[in-house]
Coordinates of C-alpha atoms and ligand atoms in Angstrom, one line a residue:
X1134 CA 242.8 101.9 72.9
X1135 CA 241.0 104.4 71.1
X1136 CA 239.9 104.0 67.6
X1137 CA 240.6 106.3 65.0
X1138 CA 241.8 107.2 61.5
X1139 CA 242.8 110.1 59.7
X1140 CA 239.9 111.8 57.4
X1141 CA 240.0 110.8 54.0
X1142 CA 241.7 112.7 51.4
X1143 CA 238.4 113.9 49.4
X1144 CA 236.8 115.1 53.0
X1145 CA 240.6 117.1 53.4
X1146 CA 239.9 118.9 50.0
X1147 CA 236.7 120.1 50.5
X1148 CA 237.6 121.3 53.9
X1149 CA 240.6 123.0 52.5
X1150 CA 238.7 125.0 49.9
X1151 CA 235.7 125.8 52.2
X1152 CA 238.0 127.0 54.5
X1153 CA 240.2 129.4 52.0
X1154 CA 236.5 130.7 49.8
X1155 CA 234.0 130.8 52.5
X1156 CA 235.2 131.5 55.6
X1157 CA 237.9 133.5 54.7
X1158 CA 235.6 135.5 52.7
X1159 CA 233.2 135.8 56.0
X1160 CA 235.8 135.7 58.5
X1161 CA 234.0 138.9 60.8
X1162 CA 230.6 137.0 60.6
X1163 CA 232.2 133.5 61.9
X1164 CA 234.1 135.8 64.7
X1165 CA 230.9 137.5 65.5
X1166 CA 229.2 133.9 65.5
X1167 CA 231.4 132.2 67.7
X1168 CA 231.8 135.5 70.6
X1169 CA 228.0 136.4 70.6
X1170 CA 226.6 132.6 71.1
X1171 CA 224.0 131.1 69.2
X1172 CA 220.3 132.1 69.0
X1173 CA 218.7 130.0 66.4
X1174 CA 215.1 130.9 65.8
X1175 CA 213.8 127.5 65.5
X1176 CA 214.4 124.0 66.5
X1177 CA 214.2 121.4 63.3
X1178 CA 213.4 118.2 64.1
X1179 CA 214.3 116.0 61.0
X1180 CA 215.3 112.3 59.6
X1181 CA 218.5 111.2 59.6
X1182 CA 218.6 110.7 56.0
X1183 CA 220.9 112.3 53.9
X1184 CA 218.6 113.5 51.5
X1185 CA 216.8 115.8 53.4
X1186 CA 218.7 119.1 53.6
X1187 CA 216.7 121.2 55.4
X1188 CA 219.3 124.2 55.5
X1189 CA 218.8 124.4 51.5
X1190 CA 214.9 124.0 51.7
X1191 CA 215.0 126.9 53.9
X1192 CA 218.3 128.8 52.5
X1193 CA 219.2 128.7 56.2
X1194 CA 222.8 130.0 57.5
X1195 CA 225.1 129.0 60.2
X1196 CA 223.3 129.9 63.4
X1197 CA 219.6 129.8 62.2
X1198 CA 218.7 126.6 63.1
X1199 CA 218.9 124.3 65.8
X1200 CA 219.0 120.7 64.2
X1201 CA 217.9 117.2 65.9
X1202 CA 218.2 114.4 63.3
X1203 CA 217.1 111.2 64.6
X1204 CA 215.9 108.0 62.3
X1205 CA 212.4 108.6 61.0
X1206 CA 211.7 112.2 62.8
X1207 CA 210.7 110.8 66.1
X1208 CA 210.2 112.1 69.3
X1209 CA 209.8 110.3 72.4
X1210 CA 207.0 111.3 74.7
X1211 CA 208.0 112.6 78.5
X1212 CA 209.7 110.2 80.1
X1213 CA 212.3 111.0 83.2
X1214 CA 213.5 107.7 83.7
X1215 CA 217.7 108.4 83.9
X1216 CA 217.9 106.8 80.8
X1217 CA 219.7 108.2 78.1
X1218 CA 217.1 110.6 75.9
X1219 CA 219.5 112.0 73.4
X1220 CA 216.0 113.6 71.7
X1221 CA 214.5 114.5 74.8
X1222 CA 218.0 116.3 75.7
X1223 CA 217.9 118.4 72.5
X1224 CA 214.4 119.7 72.8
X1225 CA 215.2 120.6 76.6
X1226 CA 218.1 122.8 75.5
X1227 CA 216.6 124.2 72.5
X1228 CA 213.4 125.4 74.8
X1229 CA 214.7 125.8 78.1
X1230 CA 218.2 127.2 77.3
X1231 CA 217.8 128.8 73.7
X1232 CA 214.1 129.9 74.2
X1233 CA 213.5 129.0 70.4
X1234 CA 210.2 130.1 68.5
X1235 CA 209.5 127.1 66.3
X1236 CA 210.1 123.8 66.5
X1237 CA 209.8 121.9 63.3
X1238 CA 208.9 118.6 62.8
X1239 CA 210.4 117.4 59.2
X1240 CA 209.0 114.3 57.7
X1241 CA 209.9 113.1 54.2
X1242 CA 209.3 111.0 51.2
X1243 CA 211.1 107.4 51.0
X1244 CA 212.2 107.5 54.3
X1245 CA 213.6 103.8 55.4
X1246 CA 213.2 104.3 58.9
X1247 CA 209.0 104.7 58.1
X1248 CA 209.4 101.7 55.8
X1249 CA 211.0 99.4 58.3
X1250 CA 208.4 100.2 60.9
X1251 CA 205.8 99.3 58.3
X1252 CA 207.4 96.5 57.5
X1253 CA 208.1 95.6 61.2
X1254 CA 204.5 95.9 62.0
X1255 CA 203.1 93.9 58.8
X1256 CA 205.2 91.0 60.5
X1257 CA 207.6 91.3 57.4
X1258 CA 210.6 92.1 59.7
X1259 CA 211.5 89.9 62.4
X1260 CA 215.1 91.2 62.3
X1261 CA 213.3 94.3 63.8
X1262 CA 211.4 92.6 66.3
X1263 CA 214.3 91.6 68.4
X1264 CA 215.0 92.9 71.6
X1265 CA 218.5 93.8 70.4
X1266 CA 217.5 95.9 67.4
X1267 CA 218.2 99.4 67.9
X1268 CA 216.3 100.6 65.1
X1269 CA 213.1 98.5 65.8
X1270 CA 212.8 99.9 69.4
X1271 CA 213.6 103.6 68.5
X1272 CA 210.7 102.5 65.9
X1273 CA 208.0 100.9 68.5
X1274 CA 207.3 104.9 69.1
X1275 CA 205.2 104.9 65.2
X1276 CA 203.5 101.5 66.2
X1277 CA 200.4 103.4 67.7
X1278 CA 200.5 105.9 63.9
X1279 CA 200.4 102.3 62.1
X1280 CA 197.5 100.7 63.9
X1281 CA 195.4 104.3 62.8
X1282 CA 196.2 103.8 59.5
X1283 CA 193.3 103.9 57.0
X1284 CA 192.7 100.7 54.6
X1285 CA 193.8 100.9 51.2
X1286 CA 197.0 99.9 48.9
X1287 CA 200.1 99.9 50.3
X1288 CA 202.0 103.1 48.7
X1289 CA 199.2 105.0 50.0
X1290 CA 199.6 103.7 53.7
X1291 CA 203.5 103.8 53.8
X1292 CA 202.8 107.6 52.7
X1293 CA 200.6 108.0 55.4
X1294 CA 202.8 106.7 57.7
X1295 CA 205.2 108.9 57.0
X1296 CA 202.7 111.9 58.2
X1297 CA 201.7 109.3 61.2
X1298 CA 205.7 110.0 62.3
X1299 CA 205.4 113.8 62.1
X1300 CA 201.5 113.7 63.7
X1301 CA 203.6 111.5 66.5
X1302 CA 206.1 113.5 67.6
X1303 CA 204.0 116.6 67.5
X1304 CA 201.8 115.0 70.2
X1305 CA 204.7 113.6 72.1
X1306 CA 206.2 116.9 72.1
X1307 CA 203.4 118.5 74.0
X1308 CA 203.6 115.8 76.8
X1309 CA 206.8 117.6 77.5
X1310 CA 205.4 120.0 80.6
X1311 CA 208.3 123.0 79.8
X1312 CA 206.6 122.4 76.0
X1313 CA 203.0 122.7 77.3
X1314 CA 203.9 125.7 79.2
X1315 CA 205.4 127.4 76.4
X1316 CA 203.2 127.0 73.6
X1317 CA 200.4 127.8 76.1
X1318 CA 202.0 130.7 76.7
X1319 CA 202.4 131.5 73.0
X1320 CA 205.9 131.7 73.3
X1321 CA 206.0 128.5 71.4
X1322 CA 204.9 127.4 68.0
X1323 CA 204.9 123.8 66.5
X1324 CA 204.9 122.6 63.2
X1325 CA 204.9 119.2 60.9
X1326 CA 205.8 119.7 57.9
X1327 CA 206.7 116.6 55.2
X1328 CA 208.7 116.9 52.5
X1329 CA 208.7 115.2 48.8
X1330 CA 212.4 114.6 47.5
X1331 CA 211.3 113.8 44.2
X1332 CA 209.1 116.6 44.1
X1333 CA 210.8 118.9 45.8
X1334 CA 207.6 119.8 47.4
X1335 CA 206.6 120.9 51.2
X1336 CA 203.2 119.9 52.4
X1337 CA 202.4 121.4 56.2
X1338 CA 200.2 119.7 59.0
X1339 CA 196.5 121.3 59.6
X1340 CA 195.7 121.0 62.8
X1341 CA 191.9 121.8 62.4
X1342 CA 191.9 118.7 59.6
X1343 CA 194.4 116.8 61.0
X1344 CA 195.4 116.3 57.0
X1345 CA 198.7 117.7 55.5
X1346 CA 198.3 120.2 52.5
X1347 CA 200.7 122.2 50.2
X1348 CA 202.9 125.1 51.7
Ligands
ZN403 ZN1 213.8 109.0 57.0

């Protein structure tokens, strides 16, 4: 039997008045969206969190971005195993099939996916360590960013972890060979980029410094 209930009343609301202000003020566009395909300039890689909006950050529309959200930013290196790589799935189409620019890597402030993995490899987290966690497996990939931590209090290396996730998946990304081809051929740009929720503020990867600095 399959599972399932009606939406809830609030989430019927909103999707009534989006429907009779927004669309039906854009109607064409959404027509035009929908017959011509999709060809977002850039993939975003990003946290599942729901406080990072990256379509706000960016004042991005429908059809600008290709979006990957995963728990803590991640991405897996190469592997072609037959297992099932939702991440590596979604960085295949968005290169291979949609040719994108950019792809993004979005880190952020507070982000509990970091903290677990900091917490999993300080020991505090045996919950994590098990074989049956979800979350602590997905979050093995950062293990490697927390043994290069540098020493120092422990708000400062939980921050830098944060970076470490966004540093990792850039390098992961370019064990991808379609990736190395394409950013080799400059057809292909990658970024990290991590961003403060309190602060509202955007700091980008430097790949000369290997340190993040303000937008
Ligand atoms: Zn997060």
């Amino acid at each position: 039997m399959t599972v399932a209930r009606l939406l809830p009343a609030y989430l019927v609301q909103r999707y009534q008045g989006w429907r009779a202000t927004t669309f039906a003020e854009n109607r064409p566009w959404y027509r035009r969206l929908a017959t011509e395909g999709q060809r977002p300039r850039a993939m975003v890689i990003s946290c599942c969190d729901s406080r990072v909006h990256v379509t706000s950050i960016f004042g991005a529309e429908q059809g600008e971005f290709f979006i990957h959200r995963n728990i803590a930013n991640l991405v897996p290196p190469f592997e072609q195993d037959g297992a099932r790589h939702g991440t590596s799935a979604a960085i295949e189409y968005a290169v291979e099939a949609l040719h994108v620019a950019h792809i993004i890597v979005l880190g952020h402030s507070n982000c509990g996916g970091v903290q677990g993995c900091y917490a999993m490899c300080s020991g505090r987290a045996p919950e994590l360590e098990a074989e049956t966690s979800f979350v602590g497996r997905w979050m093995d990939l950062l293990r490697p960013g927390f043994d290069r931590l540098p020493e120092g209090d422990e708000a400062m290396r939980a921050r830098a972890l944060e970076h470490e996730a966004v540093i990792t998946s850039l390098d992961n990304l370019m064990t991808f060979p379609f990736i190395a081809r394409a950013v080799a051929a400059g057809d292909l740009g990658l970024h990290g980029i991590w961003h403060d929720i309190a602060e509202g503020s955007l700091l980008q990867f430097d790949p000369d410094t290997r340190t993040f600095g303000p937008v």
